[in-house]
Every structure is written in structure tokens, then in C-alpha cells.
RNA sequence: GGUCUGGUAGUUCAGUUGGUUAGAAUGUCGGCCUGUCACGCCGAAGGUCGCGGGUUCGAGUCCCGUCCAGACCGCCA
């Protein structure tokens, strides 16, 4: 027997018991006449004592111990003379009678501690060591528990988990597919699913009524801190529902997860914000509403006073930073540099300090009067002591830059507390997006999204104005998930394909099976998919989804631990009838 | 495809205008130490300054190229 207890479970009631523990050596503290060893496993840390007065026979073996050695010990549980309140086992220790080294260990390249000294690259290369650290273990435990609670809630709501294929058909719409060559069908390829979208709709046609799946999805696009080539979704679909039913059902899921994982009660209904308002007031389709600082369009009040930047601008927008009128020249310069970064893309920043005494100090004193500033301040709801930050230029770029500036100010002012949660439904998304390059409309969500009934007639004459029955769940400025009510009749679906520029043949070859299915009694249905990794990372309070994925890829899509992807042999290629082109 | 930041001891980093033998902390190793829990004290070892080229009397430092890592833009229905 390797152990009678784990390293996390012995307490004061176990004193005088004989126990056997196995684990990893976290740390050795040799005090000369006695030695303490912290023994670690997944469940915790237990202190071992080797006391010369009691028994010198183990001296040599203890001396040989190194970090991360795997050992087994037998001994007696004793109450500590000096207790450690920081760990659950801190009242006791094990006086060791026998010690067996099960395996020695090379010196790890970084310290296996909560605050490791290891950099990102090393941690990824030796991920199995990184995963020994408590923060990583806790993140994966959080992930496990979240999956469990999702299944619990969904089961209670009558949802059925159904597995859908991983090898499926490639479709050119949307993200780039990962493809898998088929040996038995030379020259043909499967695609890995970007989402099980069509399968879940077919399950609705099949009458399964409520489906969900915690499922891996794949997209062959460049990575980010919150984007991996393979990621996990909570994928859901329901029949005989309208948008309201879906929002309510999944608001319930969100509440259940907030409560069970973070013990947070969200008071009141989740707010809902039309996409158009989100863009107008926050410059983003995923606003962080933990703090207000809404944009105010002051274009009308800033023109015709001879300040060319404002006069030429399509849009002049302001945000009000409370109690920031005391900002120094240096701080304002930093903000100016921030908005001028290529990633933000503003050409400059205008500030208006509304001083405590009611006077104004601004970067545009030459062009405007104190009365002008007073008007702007009133419009922005600014009080003496506040600071207005103003960007101007083309509408789209300026809204986007102002969004970045708002979030930066939120960070500076400590308004983005990781332990505070502000969920939000963004609704009424546009159905279509015009793409200048290819001179055609693309589905903003996906081509199966239904237009709003009241906008249906616009579909022919002004498709860009049509709003969709589509919605996103946004928490703290993170897009946690999104979905839509689907089209369930083949006539409307055909029309959508037409608007999207598909020929009948293309629509038939790519989605014919779905259109065909719709002919056999498709119920009205809709659904949603949540980014499981993002949600876990939000609850775990970490910045990157890599921190909640056991074995993630790096930013070039590589697994630096096993060096995938890799070349395959000539014979493998031959079998697949594939030839590699020289660059 | 692009922009930016970084690569120096096992690790995390510092390194002045281009100038003597490249430093600190931590870890490691050795010694001392009987109540530590980030133990303490003393001592030691540890470097292809990512790689290649160039400028220079002289390059960790400047220039060019390249590789690697990270953040972001494009992309991600």
C-alpha cells in the first residue's frame, strides 16, 4: 500500500495514529539536529519531521532528498509544538519512522511554488511541472467543477447531451477550417468542427427538443491571449422557443454558475443593451459595464470655432473621468501616447480639466471659451474636479479608440475589479455585415440566423439595416457567448443564401442536407454557445485562457512541450496521396 | 501578412556615451545550526550576453539579417 492518507487530510484528531503518506518533496529544511520536509500531493502539504534525538538511522537518506523527489514515508502523527495556521494540516506533523525514495528527480528548471520564478516559455515547455503548482491545480479544479455544474443545471432543465462528429464537412463560410485528409477517399478532406452548428439544428429537426454538449471546437486562425486553435464550447439548442425563452434559460445557467462557483448572487435581471447603443455609448459590441464612463457625442457643440481637428471630424466624442482634473502633464502625455499607439490609432487627445474652483484648463484654450467648456461639461455630466477626454476623427475609428481609452482609464482608476461581475445581454445585432474587399454581405453571426420579423421586408431593399434575432452574453467586457434564433424554413434559408451571394448550386452542395432536413418538419428553434475556457478564466481571475487549459498551444499554434505540429514521413504522405510543395 | 516589446548565470532580472576581470537576487552545491514552515548564518561553483554577419583599436551595448517568445492589428460567420 502506497498510502493510508493523502497529504491534505490529517488533522489533530489523527494524532498518535500510524500513517503512510506518498508524495513529492516540496522543500527540505535542515536545522542540524532535526529536519523538516514538506510533502506535497494534489490534496495538500504535510510536514514530516526527522528528529536525531528520536532516530538517527534515517540521516543519510534524508540528506539525499532533493526537490520533487517522490517518496513514501511511514510514521506517527503528532501535534506540533509550533503550529502553522496557513495550511489545513498545520496543527500536526508526521514523525517519520521509515522513508522510501520511490523516485529521484532532476532539479526542476523553475520553482514549483504559487509564485513561480518560471517564465511563460519554460512553464509551457515543462507543463507537467507547471501543473503541479497550486494556482494551476485550482484553475483546473475550477474548470472541472464548472463542467459539472453546467451538466447539473442543463440536466435539470431537460437538456440532453449528445456527441456530434469531430470529422465533418468543410464549409468555406466563417473561420478557416482545420482539415484532415481522408486515406480512403484520396484527395478529399474532412474538416474539424468550428462548432457543431448544423448538427445541433438537425437534432432539433430530429425532435430532441433540448440539446447541449461541452465540446471541443477548432478554428485555424491566428491566436490571442483569449483564442486557441482548439477550444471548448458549451453548445446548446432548444426547440419551440423565442429569444426571450432562450435569454431566460441561460440567464439561469449563468446565475447557477455564479452562485455555485463564485458564491455571487447577481441582483436583478441581466441588463439588455441593443447593439446600436453598445456601439454608440461604449464603442464596442462587448462593453465592460462594471463602470459607466459612457461616450458623449459632442460633435454638434465643437464645430465652427476654428479648431480644424474638430471641424474636419465626422465624430467628436468625450468621456468624463471623475476626480481626474488633478492629472499632471506627465499623466496626460502618457494618455496621449496611449491613444496614439498604432493599435489604438487616434491622432491626438484633447483634454478639459474642470477644476475644483470652476475654472477650465484645456489643451484647446485658443479655440474655445470657458462658456463652451461649461456646455461640454454639462453635456457630459461633469462636476468640478472631473476631467474630460476627447477624441475626434472618422466615426468608426474614433469610437474604437475611445473604447480603448475608456478601458485604460477604467484600469487606471481601479474600476475593473476582478472580483466584481457585471453581466450584460447585447441584443439586436445586425444580420449582415458588408465586406468591401469581396463586395458582398457576410452573416454577422452565421448564415442560419433569422432576421427580426419587423425587419423582414428590409431584406430585399436594404439588407444592411436588417436586425437579427441574435444576442451575446458579455461579462466584464468579455464575450462569453452568443447565439440566435435560427431560420427553420427552407424558403427563408434559401433567400438568406441568395443575399449572401451563394449560387443555388453552392448552397445545395454545402448545405443541401440541412435544407433537405428543413423540408421534413423543422420546429422553430434557437440556441447559444458559450466559450467555456473564457468563462472559466473569468471566474478564475486570470488574464489568459492558457491558464485554464491543461496543455495549450503557444501564440504560433505550437505545442512547445512536444513540438507539434511536426513533419510526417514520406510513406504517410504517399498513403494520403499528398505532396508537399516547396516554398 | 503587419506593428510593438523582449532574448545576458539553472531561474527572474540589472548592465551608464561603445572601454579593466559582465553584476544582483533566487536556486544549486559544501559547512554550521534541535521547532522550522520563503528557516538562519558562512563559503563556493555557475556565462557561446539567442544565432550569423557588419562598423570599430575595442561590441552585451551601434547597424543589417535571422531564429525564438509575448502583446496587439489584420483575421476570428
XYZ file of C-alpha atoms (C1' of nucleotides) in Angstrom:
660
model
C 0.000 0.000 0.000
C 1.413 3.368 -1.005
C -0.592 5.487 1.400
C -3.197 5.469 4.112
C -3.937 9.170 3.756
C -3.325 11.983 1.299
C -1.066 14.886 2.178
C -4.050 17.126 2.751
C -6.250 15.280 5.156
C -4.527 14.663 8.511
C -5.869 16.719 11.418
C -5.475 16.977 15.161
C -7.881 14.036 15.701
C -5.418 11.790 13.877
C -2.678 12.354 16.463
C -0.927 9.164 17.631
C -2.159 7.289 14.568
C 0.305 5.403 12.410
C 0.114 6.594 8.799
C 1.762 6.093 5.431
C 1.990 9.021 3.010
C 3.304 9.322 -0.535
C 4.071 12.490 -2.434
C 6.608 14.928 -3.765
C 9.256 16.712 -1.724
C 8.258 20.376 -1.776
C 11.031 21.635 0.467
C 13.653 20.395 2.903
C 14.526 22.496 5.951
C 17.569 21.025 7.658
C 18.147 22.576 11.084
C 21.080 20.407 12.001
C 19.784 18.105 14.671
C 16.401 17.856 13.025
C 14.995 18.127 9.542
C 11.574 19.189 8.316
C 10.313 18.045 4.930
C 7.155 19.387 3.278
C 5.485 16.512 1.454
C 3.071 17.564 -1.304
C 0.377 15.933 -3.377
C -2.750 17.220 -5.136
C -4.563 17.469 -1.829
C -2.140 19.494 0.207
C 1.086 19.577 2.147
C 2.002 17.644 5.279
C 5.106 18.373 7.327
C 7.394 15.437 8.015
C 9.868 15.514 10.924
C 13.135 13.671 11.194
C 14.483 14.079 14.723
C 18.023 12.950 15.618
C 17.116 12.539 19.281
C 14.491 10.004 18.342
C 16.127 8.210 15.452
C 19.388 8.876 13.618
C 19.107 5.938 11.250
C 17.381 7.976 8.507
C 20.000 10.746 8.442
C 21.704 9.639 5.279
C 18.515 9.114 3.292
C 17.058 12.458 4.371
C 20.241 14.159 3.313
C 19.885 12.643 -0.141
C 16.419 14.135 -0.684
C 16.073 16.789 -3.350
C 13.233 18.942 -4.619
C 10.458 16.961 -6.295
C 11.737 13.552 -5.224
C 8.862 11.093 -4.962
C 8.884 9.444 -1.555
C 6.839 7.218 0.666
C 7.003 7.568 4.445
C 5.520 5.781 7.405
C 5.358 7.355 10.804
C 3.249 8.631 13.624
C 1.029 11.696 13.598
C 1.978 14.170 16.321
C 0.667 17.516 17.447
C 3.061 20.296 16.515
C 4.719 22.285 19.235
C 4.611 25.311 16.915
C 1.579 25.238 14.672
C 1.191 26.716 11.199
C -2.186 28.370 10.662
C -1.522 28.882 6.940
C -2.187 25.279 5.923
C -5.064 22.949 6.853
C -2.656 20.292 8.142
C -0.747 22.904 10.160
C -1.673 21.538 13.574
C 0.027 18.207 13.020
C 3.176 16.663 11.609
C 4.331 13.141 10.903
C 7.308 11.805 12.861
C 8.878 9.557 10.283
C 9.943 6.023 11.120
C 10.719 4.812 7.615
C 11.450 6.584 4.369
C 11.470 5.105 0.881
C 12.567 7.068 -2.153
C 10.198 5.928 -4.910
C 11.905 8.073 -7.496
C 14.580 10.728 -7.618
C 14.058 13.888 -9.658
C 16.241 16.180 -11.703
C 16.322 19.711 -10.433
C 13.229 21.399 -11.941
C 14.012 24.357 -14.227
C 11.743 26.635 -12.197
C 10.352 26.605 -8.679
C 7.158 24.650 -8.086
C 5.512 27.341 -5.994
C 2.427 29.551 -6.123
C 4.538 32.480 -7.297
C 6.877 30.639 -9.606
C 10.062 32.191 -10.936
C 9.451 30.475 -14.264
C 8.648 32.471 -17.384
C 5.836 31.621 -19.791
C 8.074 29.720 -22.180
C 9.581 27.402 -19.575
C 6.243 26.797 -17.941
C 4.831 25.672 -21.302
C 7.810 23.511 -22.138
C 7.594 21.756 -18.768
C 3.844 21.988 -18.443
C 3.666 18.816 -16.326
C 5.772 20.623 -13.714
C 3.786 23.825 -14.037
C 0.594 21.850 -13.430
C 1.987 20.750 -10.055
C 1.643 24.341 -8.855
C -1.372 25.155 -6.720
C -2.720 28.014 -8.886
C -2.763 25.745 -11.945
C -4.342 22.932 -9.978
C -7.005 25.292 -8.668
C -7.726 26.587 -12.168
C -8.247 23.056 -13.466
C -10.357 22.194 -10.443
C -12.489 25.255 -11.188
C -12.795 24.066 -14.779
C -13.841 20.596 -13.649
C -16.405 21.974 -11.255
C -17.811 24.316 -13.865
C -18.314 21.429 -16.304
C -20.036 19.504 -13.533
C -22.343 22.397 -12.652
C -23.179 23.033 -16.307
C -24.220 19.404 -16.709
C -26.195 19.552 -13.475
C -28.141 22.640 -14.492
C -28.698 21.536 -18.070
C -29.881 18.119 -16.956
C -32.301 19.733 -14.514
C -33.659 21.761 -17.434
C -34.229 18.617 -19.513
C -31.294 19.138 -21.874
C -29.755 16.014 -23.389
C -26.004 15.836 -24.008
C -25.374 14.383 -27.460
C -21.965 13.913 -29.062
C -21.550 15.203 -32.600
C -18.865 14.242 -35.129
C -15.341 15.626 -34.956
C -14.703 14.681 -38.566
C -17.155 16.654 -40.624
C -17.656 18.577 -43.814
C -15.638 21.666 -44.651
C -17.560 24.861 -45.310
C -15.910 27.971 -46.656
C -18.036 30.426 -44.640
C -16.578 31.766 -41.433
C -13.261 30.850 -39.936
C -10.606 28.807 -41.714
C -11.142 25.098 -41.196
C -8.599 22.647 -39.889
C -8.713 19.846 -42.427
C -7.951 16.146 -42.160
C -7.084 14.126 -45.246
C -9.106 11.012 -45.888
C -6.950 7.997 -46.811
C -9.916 6.021 -48.059
C -11.094 8.914 -50.205
C -7.899 10.206 -51.812
C -7.862 13.938 -52.407
C -10.797 14.521 -50.100
C -10.730 16.103 -46.676
C -12.748 16.214 -43.527
C -12.903 19.424 -41.541
C -12.781 19.672 -37.778
C -15.876 21.487 -36.498
C -15.692 25.235 -35.866
C -18.872 24.496 -33.954
C -21.433 21.688 -34.162
C -23.885 24.241 -35.590
C -25.612 22.190 -38.265
C -25.680 19.026 -36.189
C -27.433 20.695 -33.306
C -30.016 22.111 -35.695
C -30.502 18.636 -37.151
C -31.041 17.325 -33.618
C -33.871 19.847 -33.316
C -35.345 18.547 -36.579
C -34.983 15.091 -35.041
C -37.198 16.219 -32.184
C -34.663 16.103 -29.360
C -36.083 19.423 -28.145
C -33.220 20.426 -25.856
C -29.602 19.571 -26.650
C -26.320 20.597 -25.123
C -22.734 19.491 -25.334
C -19.453 20.518 -23.751
C -17.444 20.173 -26.910
C -14.071 20.888 -28.490
C -14.173 23.225 -31.480
C -11.397 24.164 -33.889
C -10.523 27.286 -35.872
C -7.401 27.695 -37.931
C -6.921 31.397 -37.236
C -4.179 33.377 -35.500
C -4.082 33.118 -31.731
C -4.550 35.644 -28.957
C -4.496 35.571 -25.170
C -8.184 34.599 -25.332
C -8.033 32.493 -28.516
C -6.680 28.979 -29.031
C -6.922 26.866 -32.197
C -8.821 24.270 -30.202
C -11.174 25.474 -27.539
C -14.197 24.259 -25.648
C -17.770 25.425 -26.017
C -20.915 24.857 -24.036
C -23.075 24.322 -27.091
C -26.854 24.476 -26.680
C -30.006 24.363 -28.793
C -33.728 24.451 -27.936
C -36.977 23.970 -29.879
C -40.246 25.864 -29.663
C -38.632 28.903 -28.114
C -38.327 32.572 -28.882
C -35.420 34.828 -27.980
C -36.940 35.643 -24.598
C -37.147 31.950 -23.633
C -33.501 31.448 -24.503
C -32.240 34.505 -22.662
C -34.154 33.449 -19.568
C -32.950 29.853 -19.686
C -29.309 30.830 -19.978
C -29.517 33.723 -17.591
C -30.494 30.897 -15.244
C -27.403 28.928 -16.196
C -25.222 31.982 -15.627
C -26.802 32.593 -12.211
C -26.302 28.964 -11.274
C -22.621 29.153 -12.230
C -22.064 32.476 -10.465
C -23.595 31.012 -7.323
C -22.025 27.564 -7.336
C -18.536 28.607 -8.422
C -18.078 32.087 -7.003
C -20.922 32.339 -4.497
C -22.074 35.504 -6.244
C -25.732 36.499 -6.460
C -26.437 38.816 -9.378
C -29.168 41.176 -8.241
C -31.971 41.829 -10.709
C -32.310 40.851 -14.353
C -29.212 40.986 -16.504
C -29.347 44.325 -18.336
C -30.008 44.228 -22.071
C -28.447 46.628 -24.487
C -29.130 46.927 -28.210
C -26.025 46.534 -30.331
C -26.522 50.078 -31.654
C -26.389 51.522 -28.112
C -23.365 49.437 -27.207
C -21.520 50.908 -30.163
C -22.771 54.444 -29.503
C -22.052 54.572 -25.778
C -19.106 52.202 -25.451
C -17.651 51.835 -28.959
C -17.772 48.068 -28.636
C -20.154 45.152 -29.021
C -18.868 43.840 -25.689
C -18.887 46.739 -23.264
C -17.444 46.381 -19.782
C -20.246 47.834 -17.668
C -18.546 47.383 -14.320
C -18.120 51.139 -14.659
C -20.075 53.789 -16.521
C -17.995 56.459 -18.300
C -20.259 56.443 -21.358
C -19.292 58.257 -24.519
C -20.937 61.605 -25.140
C -21.174 62.808 -28.721
C -20.230 66.477 -28.562
C -19.784 66.909 -32.314
C -22.581 69.480 -32.572
C -21.043 71.760 -29.939
C -17.476 71.700 -31.159
C -17.763 72.731 -34.787
C -17.233 76.125 -36.382
C -14.881 77.600 -33.791
C -11.824 77.327 -35.988
C -10.309 74.186 -34.480
C -9.590 72.237 -37.628
C -9.312 68.820 -35.972
C -12.879 69.110 -34.661
C -14.241 70.905 -37.723
C -12.997 68.146 -40.043
C -14.081 65.322 -37.786
C -17.024 63.098 -38.575
C -17.361 62.421 -34.854
C -16.173 64.137 -31.687
C -16.639 62.053 -28.555
C -15.889 62.645 -24.903
C -15.634 60.584 -21.771
C -15.692 62.002 -18.273
C -13.091 60.704 -15.828
C -14.318 61.569 -12.362
C -11.943 63.365 -9.993
C -9.108 63.370 -12.538
C -8.779 67.144 -13.062
C -5.646 66.892 -10.947
C -3.889 64.818 -13.624
C -0.385 66.064 -14.240
C 1.108 66.999 -17.577
C 3.023 63.711 -17.434
C -0.113 61.640 -16.928
C -1.887 63.412 -19.779
C 1.137 62.847 -22.001
C 1.016 59.146 -21.140
C -2.643 59.037 -22.149
C -1.841 60.862 -25.372
C 0.897 58.341 -26.132
C -1.560 55.574 -25.331
C -4.190 56.736 -27.828
C -1.529 57.370 -30.475
C -0.250 53.791 -30.354
C -0.862 52.162 -33.748
C -3.127 49.583 -32.081
C -5.371 52.364 -30.783
C -4.898 54.634 -33.740
C -6.056 58.096 -32.617
C -4.091 61.085 -33.900
C -4.243 63.011 -30.659
C -6.052 63.627 -27.398
C -7.854 66.766 -26.244
C -8.355 67.231 -22.515
C -10.554 69.566 -20.496
C -9.767 69.864 -16.790
C -12.800 71.080 -14.874
C -11.024 72.485 -11.845
C -12.476 72.480 -8.329
C -12.830 76.268 -8.440
C -14.992 76.025 -11.566
C -12.303 77.197 -13.999
C -11.140 75.223 -17.008
C -7.658 74.219 -18.121
C -7.637 72.616 -21.536
C -5.435 71.801 -24.490
C -7.681 73.861 -26.787
C -7.979 77.158 -24.860
C -7.078 79.038 -28.028
C -10.211 77.982 -29.885
C -12.948 77.815 -27.295
C -14.288 79.942 -24.471
C -14.973 78.922 -20.867
C -18.678 79.022 -21.789
C -18.048 76.370 -24.445
C -16.255 74.187 -21.915
C -19.066 74.704 -19.441
C -21.553 73.455 -22.052
C -19.429 70.402 -22.831
C -19.059 69.614 -19.140
C -22.800 69.844 -18.570
C -23.491 67.627 -21.546
C -21.052 65.036 -20.155
C -22.404 65.312 -16.629
C -19.013 66.504 -15.386
C -18.599 68.085 -11.976
C -15.778 70.341 -10.797
C -12.750 68.108 -10.259
C -13.508 65.930 -13.275
C -11.530 65.512 -16.471
C -12.960 65.286 -19.986
C -11.004 63.295 -22.526
C -11.949 63.942 -26.125
C -11.118 62.129 -29.349
C -12.115 63.213 -32.837
C -11.983 61.776 -36.334
C -13.742 59.277 -38.534
C -16.665 57.763 -36.610
C -15.726 54.087 -36.643
C -12.038 54.522 -35.759
C -12.737 57.177 -33.142
C -15.377 55.092 -31.375
C -12.927 52.202 -31.292
C -10.083 54.371 -29.962
C -12.363 55.944 -27.369
C -13.321 52.424 -26.278
C -9.648 51.600 -25.687
C -9.150 54.883 -23.827
C -12.207 54.226 -21.649
C -10.920 50.775 -20.681
C -7.462 52.221 -19.985
C -8.995 54.845 -17.699
C -11.045 52.109 -16.045
C -7.817 50.257 -15.309
C -6.061 53.369 -14.035
C -8.943 54.235 -11.751
C -9.266 50.683 -10.429
C -12.791 50.327 -11.776
C -12.207 46.876 -13.260
C -12.150 44.719 -10.144
C -11.715 41.021 -10.966
C -13.996 40.075 -8.105
C -16.877 42.182 -9.350
C -19.114 40.799 -12.093
C -21.335 42.745 -14.468
C -23.181 40.504 -16.941
C -24.958 42.011 -19.911
C -27.018 40.779 -22.843
C -26.180 42.613 -26.044
C -29.164 42.173 -28.373
C -30.466 43.243 -31.795
C -27.264 42.572 -33.697
C -27.266 43.418 -37.387
C -27.969 40.368 -39.524
C -25.332 41.180 -42.133
C -22.024 42.898 -42.493
C -20.808 44.416 -45.736
C -17.314 43.445 -46.804
C -15.604 45.966 -49.067
C -12.914 43.589 -50.329
C -15.210 40.913 -51.690
C -18.075 43.372 -52.341
C -20.669 41.194 -50.631
C -22.573 40.751 -47.382
C -21.426 38.289 -44.776
C -23.568 36.907 -41.977
C -22.520 38.671 -38.801
C -23.372 35.626 -36.680
C -23.845 32.766 -39.148
C -25.998 32.162 -42.205
C -28.720 30.335 -40.254
C -29.609 33.331 -38.111
C -33.168 34.553 -38.502
C -33.936 38.206 -39.252
C -36.306 40.037 -36.938
C -39.892 39.736 -38.173
C -40.361 43.506 -38.224
C -37.230 43.942 -40.381
C -38.086 41.154 -42.817
C -39.270 43.492 -45.549
C -35.882 45.295 -45.494
C -34.144 42.118 -46.579
C -34.703 42.893 -50.263
C -34.189 46.630 -50.437
C -31.740 47.360 -47.581
C -30.147 44.182 -46.214
C -27.533 46.101 -44.217
C -30.263 47.553 -41.973
C -31.847 44.250 -41.038
C -31.526 43.318 -37.371
C -31.201 39.697 -36.339
C -32.643 37.650 -33.515
C -29.101 37.344 -32.226
C -27.619 38.012 -28.823
C -24.339 37.845 -26.929
C -23.696 37.320 -23.244
C -20.977 39.736 -22.157
C -19.433 39.666 -18.687
C -16.936 42.324 -17.641
C -16.224 43.212 -21.254
C -15.549 39.598 -22.230
C -17.705 37.980 -24.892
C -18.730 34.847 -23.033
C -21.127 33.521 -25.609
C -23.640 34.224 -28.263
C -26.461 32.730 -30.215
C -29.527 33.290 -32.263
C -32.960 32.152 -33.233
C -32.438 30.099 -36.372
C -34.206 30.079 -39.660
C -36.404 26.980 -39.745
C -37.959 27.074 -43.177
C -36.162 26.332 -46.375
C -37.681 29.230 -48.251
C -36.224 31.893 -45.972
C -32.959 29.969 -45.674
C -32.643 29.919 -49.465
C -33.273 33.626 -49.547
C -30.514 34.174 -46.982
C -28.060 32.199 -49.087
C -29.037 34.364 -52.025
C -28.438 37.601 -50.089
C -25.069 36.174 -49.041
C -24.195 35.686 -52.700
C -24.384 31.893 -52.825
C -25.472 30.418 -56.110
C -28.155 27.767 -55.835
C -25.557 25.124 -56.668
C -23.177 26.328 -53.934
C -25.954 26.417 -51.369
C -27.043 22.955 -52.445
C -23.591 21.362 -52.303
C -22.671 22.923 -48.956
C -25.911 22.950 -47.034
C -28.280 20.846 -49.156
C -28.605 18.243 -46.409
C -29.770 20.914 -43.973
C -32.215 22.440 -46.451
C -33.492 18.975 -47.165
C -33.972 18.292 -43.461
C -35.958 21.508 -43.109
C -38.484 20.076 -45.571
C -39.436 17.325 -43.121
C -40.920 19.341 -40.306
C -38.333 21.567 -38.679
C -39.522 23.112 -35.418
C -38.832 26.755 -34.611
C -35.572 26.659 -32.716
C -32.620 28.641 -31.481
C -29.585 28.299 -29.321
C -26.433 29.644 -27.899
C -22.799 28.670 -27.451
C -20.575 29.779 -24.596
C -16.798 29.942 -24.591
C -16.074 27.519 -21.779
C -12.380 28.439 -21.464
C -13.148 32.149 -21.319
C -15.815 31.663 -18.723
C -13.516 29.592 -16.531
C -10.706 32.122 -16.882
C -13.090 34.912 -15.927
C -14.134 33.063 -12.779
C -10.541 32.054 -12.036
C -9.493 35.691 -12.357
C -6.701 35.027 -14.860
C -5.842 37.061 -17.953
C -5.322 34.291 -20.471
C -7.345 31.186 -21.282
C -3.997 29.350 -21.364
C -4.079 29.440 -17.590
C -7.189 27.250 -17.542
C -6.209 24.817 -20.314
C -4.042 21.887 -19.249
C -1.941 21.731 -22.411
C -2.384 24.882 -24.509
C -0.692 25.976 -27.726
C 1.636 28.963 -27.904
C 0.945 32.071 -29.976
C 2.236 30.414 -33.139
C -0.134 27.490 -32.632
C 2.658 25.187 -31.465
C 2.739 22.822 -28.551
C 6.205 23.697 -27.241
C 6.237 20.663 -24.967
C 6.021 18.001 -27.668
C 6.820 20.275 -30.619
C 3.608 19.719 -32.568
C 2.813 20.222 -35.359
C 5.561 18.191 -36.996
C 6.512 16.802 -40.385
C 5.214 13.379 -41.314
C 7.002 10.666 -43.233
C 7.054 10.233 -46.976
C 5.147 6.971 -46.620
C 2.418 8.650 -44.594
C 2.124 11.328 -47.250
C 2.080 8.754 -50.043
C -0.695 6.849 -48.368
C -2.744 10.052 -48.263
C -1.825 10.935 -51.844
C -0.425 14.248 -50.578
C 2.605 16.058 -51.931
C 4.325 18.930 -50.121
C 5.078 21.875 -52.348
C 8.432 23.587 -51.971
C 8.151 27.181 -50.849
C 0.636 39.465 -43.703
C 1.805 43.781 -40.287
C 3.169 46.817 -35.638
C 5.444 46.770 -30.964
C 8.243 44.588 -26.781
C 11.757 41.154 -25.174
C 16.043 37.206 -25.533
C 22.530 38.310 -20.509
C 24.205 32.604 -14.727
C 19.513 26.844 -13.634
C 15.667 30.956 -12.980
C 13.929 36.219 -12.680
C 16.408 40.470 -13.986
C 20.203 44.912 -13.898
C 24.159 46.299 -17.075
C 25.798 54.104 -17.758
C 28.306 57.585 -24.127
C 30.963 51.559 -27.196
C 36.247 50.929 -22.868
C 39.681 47.000 -16.954
C 38.023 40.627 -14.784
C 29.708 41.099 -17.209
C 26.653 42.014 -11.745
C 22.207 41.286 -8.110
C 18.524 38.250 -6.189
C 16.987 33.478 -6.051
C 18.097 28.466 -6.868
C 22.156 24.706 -6.646
C 26.484 22.551 -4.050
C 29.644 22.375 0.662
C 29.990 23.696 6.030
C 27.475 25.133 10.787
C 22.781 25.015 13.221
C 17.045 20.905 17.565
C 10.985 23.862 16.231
C 11.471 25.385 11.097
C 7.438 26.356 7.793
C 10.163 31.854 1.999
C 14.359 28.739 8.395
C 19.044 31.313 9.574
C 24.490 32.084 9.195
C 29.308 31.229 6.433
C 31.538 29.769 1.851
C 31.779 28.033 -3.314
C 30.614 26.879 -8.139
C 27.774 28.681 -12.047
C 28.055 32.933 -18.594
C 28.583 30.610 -26.583
C 25.369 38.040 -23.450
C 19.655 33.737 -28.878
C 22.291 32.861 -33.782
C 25.022 34.903 -38.261
C 27.301 38.985 -40.402
C 28.979 44.197 -40.273
C 31.025 49.037 -38.219
C 35.170 49.979 -34.713
C 41.669 49.942 -31.924
C 37.638 47.831 -28.951
C 30.555 45.461 -29.222
C 26.256 42.595 -24.034
C 25.811 47.870 -25.777
C 25.603 50.568 -32.563
C 23.890 48.663 -37.742
C 21.869 44.612 -41.045
C 19.851 39.807 -41.323
C 17.775 35.671 -38.914
C 15.502 32.489 -35.113
C 12.582 32.199 -30.698
C 8.919 34.172 -27.179
C 4.922 37.567 -25.793
C 1.104 41.573 -26.684
C -1.719 43.724 -30.371
C -3.736 44.911 -35.666
C -5.477 42.171 -39.864
C -8.080 37.548 -39.283
C -11.584 35.091 -35.781
C -19.628 33.672 -39.698
